[in-house]
Short mmCIF file of C-alpha atoms and ligand atoms in Angstrom, two decimals:
data_model
loop_
_atom_site.label_atom_id
_atom_site.label_comp_id
_atom_site.label_asym_id
_atom_site.label_seq_id
_atom_site.Cartn_x
_atom_site.Cartn_y
_atom_site.Cartn_z
CA UNK A 25 -33.07 -25.75 -6.34
CA UNK A 26 -32.10 -21.88 -5.38
CA UNK A 27 -32.26 -18.75 -7.83
CA UNK A 28 -29.30 -16.63 -8.05
CA UNK A 29 -31.19 -13.43 -7.54
CA UNK A 30 -31.88 -10.57 -5.05
CA UNK A 31 -36.25 -10.02 -3.97
CA UNK A 32 -36.31 -6.46 -3.17
CA UNK A 33 -39.81 -4.58 -1.85
CA UNK A 34 -39.30 -1.15 -1.17
CA UNK A 35 -42.01 0.25 1.13
CA UNK A 36 -42.33 3.55 -0.53
CA UNK A 37 -44.27 2.03 -3.79
CA UNK A 38 -44.73 -1.10 -2.60
CA UNK A 39 -43.22 -2.31 -5.90
CA UNK A 40 -41.04 -5.61 -5.89
CA UNK A 41 -37.36 -6.29 -8.19
CA UNK A 42 -35.37 -9.03 -8.42
CA UNK A 43 -31.36 -8.02 -9.12
CA UNK A 44 -29.30 -10.94 -10.21
CA UNK A 45 -26.74 -12.11 -7.69
CA UNK A 46 -23.03 -12.78 -9.25
CA UNK A 47 -20.04 -14.03 -7.96
CA UNK A 48 -21.45 -13.07 -4.19
CA UNK A 49 -22.70 -9.26 -5.60
CA UNK A 50 -25.36 -7.00 -6.54
CA UNK A 51 -24.48 -4.45 -9.44
CA UNK A 52 -25.09 -1.18 -7.88
CA UNK A 53 -26.61 0.01 -11.05
CA UNK A 54 -29.44 -2.26 -10.75
CA UNK A 55 -30.72 -0.74 -7.85
CA UNK A 56 -31.02 2.46 -10.25
CA UNK A 57 -34.81 0.87 -11.55
CA UNK A 58 -35.87 1.69 -7.91
CA UNK A 59 -37.76 4.64 -8.32
CA UNK A 60 -40.76 6.64 -6.30
CA UNK A 61 -41.25 8.40 -10.05
CA UNK A 62 -40.55 8.36 -13.53
CA UNK A 63 -38.14 11.32 -13.13
CA UNK A 64 -36.51 9.90 -9.88
CA UNK A 65 -32.76 9.54 -10.08
CA UNK A 66 -33.16 6.33 -8.69
CA UNK A 67 -32.05 3.97 -5.35
CA UNK A 68 -27.89 4.33 -5.23
CA UNK A 69 -25.85 2.94 -2.25
CA UNK A 70 -24.04 4.72 0.12
CA UNK A 71 -20.79 3.53 1.18
CA UNK A 72 -18.02 5.74 2.69
CA UNK A 73 -14.23 4.12 2.66
CA UNK A 74 -16.08 0.94 0.91
CA UNK A 75 -16.45 -0.53 3.51
CA UNK A 76 -19.16 -3.08 1.56
CA UNK A 77 -18.27 -2.55 -1.88
CA UNK A 78 -16.39 -4.51 -4.60
CA UNK A 79 -14.58 -1.86 -7.03
CA UNK A 80 -13.44 -4.06 -9.46
CA UNK A 81 -13.08 -7.99 -10.15
CA UNK A 82 -9.59 -9.29 -9.80
CA UNK A 83 -7.41 -12.01 -10.68
CA UNK A 84 -4.41 -10.64 -8.69
CA UNK A 85 -4.32 -11.37 -4.60
CA UNK A 86 -6.70 -12.84 -2.76
CA UNK A 87 -7.70 -12.60 0.85
CA UNK A 88 -9.61 -14.41 3.01
CA UNK A 89 -9.37 -11.98 6.05
CA UNK A 90 -11.41 -13.94 8.71
CA UNK A 91 -9.06 -16.78 8.12
CA UNK A 92 -5.89 -15.17 7.62
CA UNK A 93 -5.18 -16.24 4.09
CA UNK A 94 -2.73 -14.58 1.75
CA UNK A 95 -2.44 -15.86 -1.93
CA UNK A 96 -1.07 -14.03 -4.73
CA UNK A 97 -2.74 -15.38 -8.66
CA UNK A 98 -3.44 -18.52 -6.26
CA UNK A 99 0.13 -19.56 -3.87
CA UNK A 100 -0.02 -19.35 -0.43
CA UNK A 101 2.08 -16.20 0.63
CA UNK A 102 3.78 -18.35 3.06
CA UNK A 103 5.68 -20.90 0.28
CA UNK A 104 6.29 -17.24 -1.88
CA UNK A 105 8.33 -15.77 1.04
CA UNK A 106 9.51 -19.43 1.99
CA UNK A 107 11.03 -20.89 -1.91
CA UNK A 108 10.57 -17.34 -3.72
CA UNK A 109 13.03 -14.45 -4.74
CA UNK A 110 11.00 -10.82 -4.61
CA UNK A 111 11.56 -11.02 -8.73
CA UNK A 112 9.98 -13.83 -9.34
CA UNK A 113 7.26 -13.30 -7.13
CA UNK A 114 7.17 -9.73 -9.28
CA UNK A 115 6.43 -11.32 -12.41
CA UNK A 116 3.56 -14.10 -10.99
CA UNK A 117 1.83 -11.12 -9.73
CA UNK A 118 2.33 -9.21 -13.40
CA UNK A 119 1.97 -12.20 -15.64
CA UNK A 120 -0.72 -14.64 -13.50
CA UNK A 121 2.07 -17.37 -13.84
CA UNK A 122 5.51 -18.21 -12.02
CA UNK A 123 8.18 -17.82 -15.05
CA UNK A 124 10.34 -20.93 -16.40
CA UNK A 125 14.08 -20.44 -16.12
CA UNK A 126 13.85 -18.44 -20.18
CA UNK A 127 11.16 -15.77 -18.46
CA UNK A 128 12.95 -15.66 -15.29
CA UNK A 129 16.44 -14.70 -16.71
CA UNK A 130 14.59 -12.52 -19.26
CA UNK A 131 12.85 -10.71 -16.86
CA UNK A 132 15.32 -10.28 -14.11
CA UNK A 133 17.84 -9.17 -17.24
CA UNK A 134 15.30 -6.12 -17.97
CA UNK A 135 14.81 -5.21 -14.24
CA UNK A 136 18.76 -4.96 -13.78
CA UNK A 137 19.92 -2.88 -16.48
CA UNK A 138 16.57 -0.13 -15.86
CA UNK A 139 18.46 0.49 -12.63
CA UNK A 140 20.15 3.57 -13.63
CA UNK A 141 18.32 6.47 -13.41
CA UNK A 142 18.73 9.78 -15.65
CA UNK A 143 21.52 11.70 -14.71
CA UNK A 144 18.75 14.98 -14.46
CA UNK A 145 16.84 13.00 -11.93
CA UNK A 146 19.24 13.73 -9.44
CA UNK A 147 19.87 17.26 -9.97
CA UNK A 148 16.15 17.45 -9.18
CA UNK A 149 16.65 15.00 -5.55
CA UNK A 150 19.54 17.59 -4.99
CA UNK A 151 17.09 20.59 -4.79
CA UNK A 152 15.08 19.16 -1.80
CA UNK A 153 16.33 20.50 1.99
CA UNK A 154 18.55 17.89 3.65
CA UNK A 155 15.66 16.99 5.81
CA UNK A 156 13.05 15.88 3.50
CA UNK A 157 11.36 13.25 4.45
CA UNK A 158 12.07 10.21 1.46
CA UNK A 159 8.26 9.94 0.94
CA UNK A 160 7.81 13.10 -0.34
CA UNK A 161 10.86 12.66 -2.67
CA UNK A 162 10.16 9.59 -3.85
CA UNK A 163 6.42 10.76 -4.57
CA UNK A 164 7.96 13.39 -6.78
CA UNK A 165 10.50 11.75 -8.48
CA UNK A 166 8.53 9.19 -9.85
CA UNK A 167 5.81 11.38 -10.99
CA UNK A 168 8.83 12.99 -12.57
CA UNK A 169 9.65 10.24 -14.47
CA UNK A 170 6.72 10.93 -16.47
CA UNK A 171 8.75 13.19 -18.30
CA UNK A 172 11.67 11.79 -19.50
CA UNK A 173 9.39 9.18 -20.90
CA UNK A 174 6.39 10.87 -23.01
CA UNK A 175 5.98 6.94 -24.81
CA UNK A 176 4.42 6.22 -21.47
CA UNK A 177 0.93 7.84 -22.27
CA UNK A 178 0.68 4.94 -24.56
CA UNK A 179 -1.46 3.10 -21.78
CA UNK A 180 -2.63 0.96 -24.38
CA UNK A 181 0.05 -1.00 -26.19
CA UNK A 182 1.57 -3.65 -24.20
CA UNK A 183 5.33 -3.30 -25.66
CA UNK A 184 4.97 0.27 -24.08
CA UNK A 185 3.34 -0.84 -21.43
CA UNK A 186 5.64 -3.69 -20.53
CA UNK A 187 8.77 -0.79 -21.20
CA UNK A 188 7.23 1.37 -18.13
CA UNK A 189 6.97 -1.93 -16.12
CA UNK A 190 10.96 -3.18 -16.51
CA UNK A 191 11.52 1.10 -15.42
CA UNK A 192 9.25 1.14 -12.58
CA UNK A 193 10.62 -1.65 -11.34
CA UNK A 194 13.66 -1.18 -11.80
CA UNK A 195 13.97 2.46 -10.47
CA UNK A 196 12.11 2.55 -7.75
CA UNK A 197 15.04 1.19 -5.60
CA UNK A 198 17.68 3.73 -6.99
CA UNK A 199 15.28 6.69 -6.58
CA UNK A 200 14.82 5.22 -3.04
CA UNK A 201 18.43 4.79 -2.29
CA UNK A 202 19.29 7.90 -3.46
CA UNK A 203 16.33 10.15 -1.70
CA UNK A 204 18.02 8.55 1.82
CA UNK A 205 22.05 9.28 0.09
CA UNK A 206 20.56 13.13 -0.01
CA UNK A 207 19.22 13.09 3.32
CA UNK A 208 22.36 11.85 4.44
CA UNK A 209 24.25 14.36 2.50
CA UNK A 210 26.58 10.53 1.17
CA UNK A 211 27.30 10.68 -2.27
CA UNK A 212 24.98 8.56 -4.36
CA UNK A 213 26.38 5.02 -4.51
CA UNK A 214 24.99 3.84 -8.56
CA UNK A 215 23.47 0.21 -9.36
CA UNK A 216 25.59 -2.86 -9.49
CA UNK A 217 24.16 -5.02 -11.87
CA UNK A 218 26.35 -7.43 -10.65
CA UNK A 219 23.73 -7.96 -6.97
CA UNK A 220 20.42 -9.23 -7.03
CA UNK A 221 17.35 -6.90 -6.71
CA UNK A 222 17.94 -6.74 -2.56
CA UNK A 223 21.12 -6.51 -3.04
CA UNK A 224 21.58 -3.75 -5.18
CA UNK A 225 19.56 -1.98 -3.19
CA UNK A 226 21.29 -2.40 0.20
CA UNK A 227 24.69 -1.82 -1.81
CA UNK A 228 23.27 1.77 -3.06
CA UNK A 229 22.35 2.54 0.24
CA UNK A 230 25.06 1.41 2.50
CA UNK A 231 28.37 1.06 0.09
CA UNK A 232 30.56 3.17 1.72
CA UNK A 233 34.16 3.58 -0.19
CA UNK A 234 34.67 -0.05 -0.93
CA UNK A 235 34.82 -0.98 -4.84
CA UNK A 236 32.37 -3.75 -4.31
CA UNK A 237 29.76 -4.04 -1.76
CA UNK A 238 29.81 -7.05 0.40
CA UNK A 239 25.94 -8.13 0.16
CA UNK A 240 25.26 -10.12 3.87
CA UNK A 241 23.16 -12.99 2.47
CA UNK A 242 21.03 -13.19 5.47
CA UNK A 243 20.17 -9.23 5.27
CA UNK A 244 19.50 -10.16 1.61
CA UNK A 245 17.01 -12.88 1.96
CA UNK A 246 15.02 -11.00 4.98
CA UNK A 247 14.71 -7.90 2.57
CA UNK A 248 13.46 -10.09 -0.17
CA UNK A 249 11.01 -11.58 2.39
CA UNK A 250 9.85 -8.33 2.97
CA UNK A 251 9.29 -7.02 -0.53
CA UNK A 252 7.15 -10.70 -1.04
CA UNK A 253 4.87 -9.93 1.59
CA UNK A 254 4.48 -6.22 0.61
CA UNK A 255 4.02 -6.88 -3.16
CA UNK A 256 0.45 -6.67 -3.08
CA UNK A 257 -2.37 -7.00 -1.30
CA UNK A 258 -5.54 -6.19 -3.77
CA UNK A 259 -7.79 -3.34 -3.33
CA UNK A 260 -6.29 -1.12 -0.28
CA UNK A 261 -6.29 2.13 -0.39
CA UNK A 262 -2.76 2.78 -2.81
CA UNK A 263 -3.91 0.74 -4.97
CA UNK A 264 -7.15 2.10 -5.19
CA UNK A 265 -5.03 5.04 -5.66
CA UNK A 266 -3.25 3.34 -8.85
CA UNK A 267 -6.51 2.74 -9.87
CA UNK A 268 -8.50 5.01 -9.88
CA UNK A 269 -5.48 7.78 -11.09
CA UNK A 270 -4.71 5.55 -13.65
CA UNK A 271 -8.64 5.27 -14.94
CA UNK A 272 -8.52 8.70 -16.15
CA UNK A 273 -5.84 7.35 -19.20
CA UNK A 274 -2.48 9.44 -16.81
CA UNK A 275 1.02 7.13 -17.34
CA UNK A 276 1.77 5.42 -14.79
CA UNK A 277 4.50 7.25 -13.27
CA UNK A 278 1.75 9.52 -12.74
CA UNK A 279 -0.53 6.88 -11.04
CA UNK A 280 2.16 5.51 -9.06
CA UNK A 281 3.05 8.76 -7.60
CA UNK A 282 -0.65 9.01 -6.14
CA UNK A 283 -0.44 5.51 -4.95
CA UNK A 284 3.63 6.05 -3.44
CA UNK A 285 1.10 9.43 -1.79
CA UNK A 286 -1.75 7.21 -0.79
CA UNK A 287 1.07 4.86 0.95
CA UNK A 288 2.40 7.78 3.10
CA UNK A 289 -0.07 8.30 5.47
CA UNK A 290 0.01 7.05 8.97
CA UNK A 291 -3.03 4.50 8.33
CA UNK A 292 -1.65 3.39 5.39
CA UNK A 293 2.56 2.61 4.35
CA UNK A 294 3.58 4.89 7.40
CA UNK A 295 1.59 2.52 9.52
CA UNK A 296 5.20 0.59 10.72
CA UNK A 297 7.10 3.96 10.48
CA UNK A 298 4.07 5.02 13.45
CA UNK A 299 5.41 2.24 15.15
CA UNK A 300 8.77 2.06 15.92
CA UNK A 301 7.74 5.70 17.31
CA UNK A 302 5.14 4.43 19.65
CA UNK A 303 7.43 2.16 20.82
CA UNK A 304 10.23 4.12 21.30
CA UNK A 305 7.57 6.67 23.39
CA UNK A 306 6.62 3.96 25.79
CA UNK A 307 10.34 3.62 26.19
CA UNK A 308 9.95 0.23 28.34
CA UNK A 309 8.36 -2.66 29.12
CA UNK A 310 6.63 -2.15 32.51
CA UNK A 311 5.04 1.38 30.81
CA UNK A 312 3.15 -1.26 27.80
CA UNK A 313 -0.13 -1.97 30.46
CA UNK A 314 -0.25 2.22 31.16
CA UNK A 315 0.07 3.20 27.25
CA UNK A 316 -2.92 -0.02 26.66
CA UNK A 317 -5.23 2.05 28.95
CA UNK A 318 -4.31 5.24 27.41
CA UNK A 319 -5.51 3.64 23.81
CA UNK A 320 -8.73 1.94 25.47
CA UNK A 321 -9.85 5.17 26.88
CA UNK A 322 -9.01 7.92 23.99
CA UNK A 323 -12.52 6.55 22.37
CA UNK A 324 -10.04 6.01 19.21
CA UNK A 325 -8.07 8.34 19.49
CA UNK A 326 -4.53 6.47 20.67
CA UNK A 327 -3.87 3.82 18.55
CA UNK A 328 -1.96 1.17 19.09
CA UNK A 329 -0.03 1.42 15.25
CA UNK A 330 0.60 -1.55 13.08
CA UNK A 331 -2.53 -2.83 15.09
CA UNK A 332 -5.66 -3.56 13.28
CA UNK A 333 -6.75 -4.24 9.65
CA UNK A 334 -9.53 -3.22 7.46
CA UNK A 335 -9.57 -6.89 6.18
CA UNK A 336 -8.05 -9.02 8.47
CA UNK A 337 -9.60 -10.03 11.62
CA UNK A 338 -7.16 -12.63 12.54
CA UNK A 339 -3.38 -12.21 12.90
CA UNK A 340 -2.07 -11.10 9.66
CA UNK A 341 -0.34 -13.96 7.75
CA UNK A 342 2.00 -11.50 6.80
CA UNK A 343 2.95 -10.44 10.03
CA UNK A 344 3.70 -14.39 11.45
CA UNK A 345 6.31 -14.45 8.76
CA UNK A 346 7.73 -11.23 9.82
CA UNK A 347 8.49 -12.19 13.04
CA UNK A 348 9.59 -16.05 12.96
CA UNK A 349 12.16 -14.41 10.63
CA UNK A 350 13.52 -11.61 13.15
CA UNK A 351 15.01 -13.88 15.38
CA UNK A 352 17.31 -14.76 12.04
CA UNK A 353 17.99 -10.66 11.09
CA UNK A 354 18.83 -10.36 15.24
CA UNK A 355 20.80 -13.16 14.88
CA UNK A 356 23.35 -10.92 12.62
CA UNK A 357 22.36 -7.17 13.18
CA UNK A 358 21.63 -8.09 17.23
CA UNK A 359 18.51 -7.89 19.20
CA UNK A 360 16.18 -4.45 18.98
CA UNK A 361 15.83 -3.85 22.11
CA UNK A 362 12.13 -2.53 21.35
CA UNK A 363 11.39 -5.68 20.37
CA UNK A 364 10.96 -6.66 24.13
CA UNK A 365 8.30 -3.76 23.90
CA UNK A 366 6.74 -4.76 21.32
CA UNK A 367 6.33 -8.88 22.27
CA UNK A 368 4.57 -7.73 25.78
CA UNK A 369 2.35 -5.50 23.42
CA UNK A 370 0.72 -8.24 21.13
CA UNK A 371 1.05 -10.55 24.63
CA UNK A 372 -1.14 -8.24 26.76
CA UNK A 373 -3.02 -6.85 23.65
CA UNK A 374 -4.47 -10.44 22.84
CA UNK A 375 -5.74 -10.55 25.85
CA UNK A 376 -7.47 -7.96 26.27
CA UNK A 377 -11.15 -7.90 25.75
CA UNK A 378 -11.20 -4.51 23.68
CA UNK A 379 -8.51 -5.43 21.35
CA UNK A 380 -10.22 -8.83 21.40
CA UNK A 381 -14.10 -7.82 20.80
CA UNK A 382 -13.24 -5.63 18.02
CA UNK A 383 -10.82 -8.07 16.60
CA UNK A 384 -7.34 -6.01 16.83
CA UNK A 385 -4.89 -8.37 16.14
CA UNK A 386 -1.01 -7.07 14.49
CA UNK A 387 -0.82 -6.25 11.41
CA UNK A 388 2.55 -6.40 9.17
CA UNK A 389 3.55 -3.18 10.42
CA UNK A 390 3.84 -3.97 13.87
CA UNK A 391 6.68 -6.49 13.06
CA UNK A 392 8.29 -4.99 9.97
CA UNK A 393 9.72 -2.04 11.66
CA UNK A 394 11.76 -3.96 13.97
CA UNK A 395 13.69 -5.30 11.24
CA UNK A 396 14.38 -2.34 8.98
CA UNK A 397 16.15 -0.75 11.69
CA UNK A 398 18.55 -3.70 13.21
CA UNK A 399 19.24 -3.75 8.95
CA UNK A 400 20.05 0.12 9.55
CA UNK A 401 17.58 1.52 7.73
CA UNK A 402 16.52 5.09 9.62
CA UNK A 403 12.82 5.22 10.31
CA UNK A 404 12.03 7.76 7.39
CA UNK A 405 12.93 4.31 5.25
CA UNK A 406 10.27 2.49 6.01
CA UNK A 407 6.99 3.82 4.07
CA UNK A 408 9.70 3.64 1.20
CA UNK A 409 10.55 0.23 1.51
CA UNK A 410 7.23 -0.99 1.41
CA UNK A 411 6.91 1.25 -1.55
CA UNK A 412 9.26 -0.77 -3.58
CA UNK A 413 7.90 -4.09 -2.63
CA UNK A 414 4.05 -2.53 -3.41
CA UNK A 415 5.28 -1.80 -6.99
CA UNK A 416 4.70 -4.69 -8.66
CA UNK A 417 1.59 -4.81 -7.06
CA UNK A 418 0.19 -1.62 -8.32
CA UNK A 419 1.30 -1.92 -11.26
CA UNK A 420 -0.34 -5.43 -11.96
CA UNK A 421 -3.93 -3.88 -10.74
CA UNK A 422 -2.99 -0.87 -13.26
CA UNK A 423 -2.84 -3.14 -16.06
CA UNK A 424 -5.42 -5.53 -15.25
CA UNK A 425 -7.45 -2.09 -15.32
CA UNK A 426 -6.61 -1.07 -18.01
CA UNK A 427 -7.67 -4.37 -19.79
CA UNK A 428 -10.81 -4.56 -18.15
CA UNK A 429 -13.48 -3.85 -19.96
CA UNK A 430 -16.09 -3.17 -17.49
CA UNK A 431 -14.08 -0.11 -15.76
CA UNK A 432 -14.28 3.43 -17.28
CA UNK A 433 -12.81 6.74 -15.35
CA UNK A 434 -13.55 6.79 -11.66
CA UNK A 435 -16.30 8.78 -9.96
CA UNK A 436 -18.09 7.85 -7.59
CA UNK A 437 -21.38 9.69 -7.01
CA UNK A 438 -22.22 11.44 -3.65
CA UNK A 439 -25.65 12.05 -1.50
CA UNK A 440 -26.12 16.05 -1.30
CA UNK A 441 -27.19 17.71 1.74
CA UNK A 442 -26.23 20.94 1.22
CA UNK A 443 -27.69 24.77 0.42
CA UNK A 444 -30.83 24.10 -1.92
CA UNK A 445 -30.87 26.34 -4.78
CA UNK A 446 -30.52 30.49 -4.22
CA UNK A 447 -29.25 33.91 -5.50
CA UNK A 448 -26.62 35.36 -5.76
CA UNK A 449 -26.11 38.44 -3.29
CA UNK A 450 -23.89 41.01 -3.51
CA UNK A 451 -20.98 41.91 -0.45
CA UNK A 452 -22.96 44.94 0.27
CA UNK A 453 -26.41 42.88 0.88
CA UNK A 454 -24.41 40.64 2.98
CA UNK A 455 -21.97 43.38 5.13
CA UNK A 456 -25.92 45.29 5.56
CA UNK A 457 -27.54 41.58 6.87
CA UNK A 458 -24.50 41.56 9.13
CA UNK A 459 -24.21 44.49 10.58
CA UNK A 460 -27.85 44.06 10.98
CA UNK A 461 -27.58 40.73 13.21
CA UNK A 462 -24.72 42.00 14.72
CA UNK A 463 -26.96 45.24 16.67
CA UNK A 464 -29.50 42.38 17.17
N1 ACO B 13 -5.65 0.63 17.90
C1 ACO B 13 -6.52 0.38 18.43
N2 ACO B 13 -8.02 0.77 18.27
C2 ACO B 13 -8.24 0.40 17.14
C3 ACO B 13 -7.13 0.35 16.55
C4 ACO B 13 -5.93 0.25 16.71
N3 ACO B 13 -4.84 -0.21 16.22
N4 ACO B 13 -7.08 0.63 15.22
C5 ACO B 13 -8.92 0.27 15.11
N5 ACO B 13 -9.52 0.43 16.09
C6 ACO B 13 -10.49 0.78 17.19
C7 ACO B 13 -11.26 1.55 16.95
O1 ACO B 13 -11.20 3.08 17.56
C8 ACO B 13 -12.76 1.28 16.57
O2 ACO B 13 -13.28 1.63 17.99
P1 ACO B 13 -15.12 1.73 18.68
O3 ACO B 13 -15.49 0.82 17.28
O4 ACO B 13 -15.15 1.75 19.74
O5 ACO B 13 -15.05 2.91 17.78
C9 ACO B 13 -12.67 0.07 15.67
O6 ACO B 13 -11.75 -0.74 16.66
C10 ACO B 13 -13.23 -0.37 14.91
O7 ACO B 13 -11.97 0.61 14.19
P2 ACO B 13 -11.63 1.10 12.59
O8 ACO B 13 -11.33 2.43 12.61
O9 ACO B 13 -13.49 1.92 12.07
O10 ACO B 13 -11.50 0.31 11.41
P3 ACO B 13 -10.58 0.49 10.15
O11 ACO B 13 -11.31 -0.98 9.73
O12 ACO B 13 -11.51 1.76 9.48
O13 ACO B 13 -9.85 0.99 10.31
C11 ACO B 13 -7.18 0.47 10.75
C12 ACO B 13 -8.44 -0.25 10.12
C13 ACO B 13 -7.35 2.14 9.96
C14 ACO B 13 -5.82 -0.22 9.58
C15 ACO B 13 -6.79 0.67 11.81
O14 ACO B 13 -7.26 -0.71 12.16
C16 ACO B 13 -5.79 1.33 12.58
O15 ACO B 13 -5.93 2.59 12.74
N6 ACO B 13 -4.81 0.32 12.72
C17 ACO B 13 -3.57 1.47 12.94
C18 ACO B 13 -2.43 1.98 12.07
C19 ACO B 13 -2.45 0.84 11.55
O16 ACO B 13 -1.52 -0.19 11.83
N7 ACO B 13 -2.18 1.28 10.27
C20 ACO B 13 -1.73 -0.13 9.29
C21 ACO B 13 -2.60 -0.79 8.32
S1 ACO B 13 -2.02 -2.35 7.68
C22 ACO B 13 -1.55 -1.36 5.85
O17 ACO B 13 -2.03 -0.44 5.33
C23 ACO B 13 -0.55 -2.18 5.12
#
């Protein structure tokens, strides 16, 4: 029977070490004993961008990137997308189990009755310029919520935490919709608690003069599915930001603002916005081969947005579900003309050696933007929609981090390659040295 250990020989000293292997990992701290001299700091690993480092043990989400598998708490994403609602999935992600009927009712009630925001937040929103990006507004207003709920600092009290969870999941659609209404100069539409989570969001986005907004059930369901698909994705950039910032002990509103800021980037949640801009720029199906050529010849500078993933080296299972759902949405909204270009891009890329060799497949952002656009969401709002769905995952991961006895404040190490110790030089001397160099 083989031992669950790793034998290491340090060729600098000839010494041998044996370190335990648990869950397919070794503890980086076990390497610290490997030293050249007694006063040596000890061996570290160098892993920019965390390409091969597990920063936590988690029970929330499982991904097998090679096989294109995504499960929340063990449940396959395909089953949740087909049978669940966003709030039920959010409960699952947060609590580990699907709710009973009574738990579900209680959960939906509590989220629904936390959808209102303080009128002061509305004033804060009003201070933004008309063309402010809604993600910037979301970062600020979610962060600002911490000033309204000072009790949120009590992160070790499970009851206090639960209240912040209701508030963050309840209020993020309201903040998102208000940011949009501000950008188009429309009066804010207040939450309607008779509607579902997604129905109410559509109401706050698009209600005009009607007293009761009529929700289209196909679009409502499409939004449910999109939010389910975005609910969690283990240790991605924004979740790592949530955990990293949260590890300092700050309240969840401030940590969530950091997560939203991370999501804003074009390589993360901002990619769906970039996909749409890219498709518009390409303009027509016949220009696709030229664009693919440009991507390949750019040496990585021009990217096929919505393609590739750090973890998936196969078709992103979320992209498959969205692609299937697109037809149902387009039956209501009319076909998005950019779909032709997207399908052609996918067809050509999936036959091309460059993309095959690098295992670049469509990710969740490739088709989601086309659906959002057909539903009349402006392009700026795409990453905001991502943030609404992801809030449950951020909070689940934050809670798990707080309860994890192994966790401490996140503080990576570095390999210092800068100047050795040297003495301060007075400015007169620096100038004299510069003058001498110029003359020379
Ligand atoms: N188009 C063209 N080439 C690509 C793409 C792409 N979309 N993605 C990666 N590559 C190439 C890189 O140039 C590199 O080529 P090289 O080996 O010749 O240098 C190789 O594939 C590996 O790429 P990396 O950047 O090292 O891969 P990494 O895992 O760091 O990046 C990422 C993953 C950021 C998602 C990347 O694939 C990308 O930029 N995609 C486009 C943006 C995007 O769609 N982001 C959304 C991700 S999903 C999400 O966040 C929800």
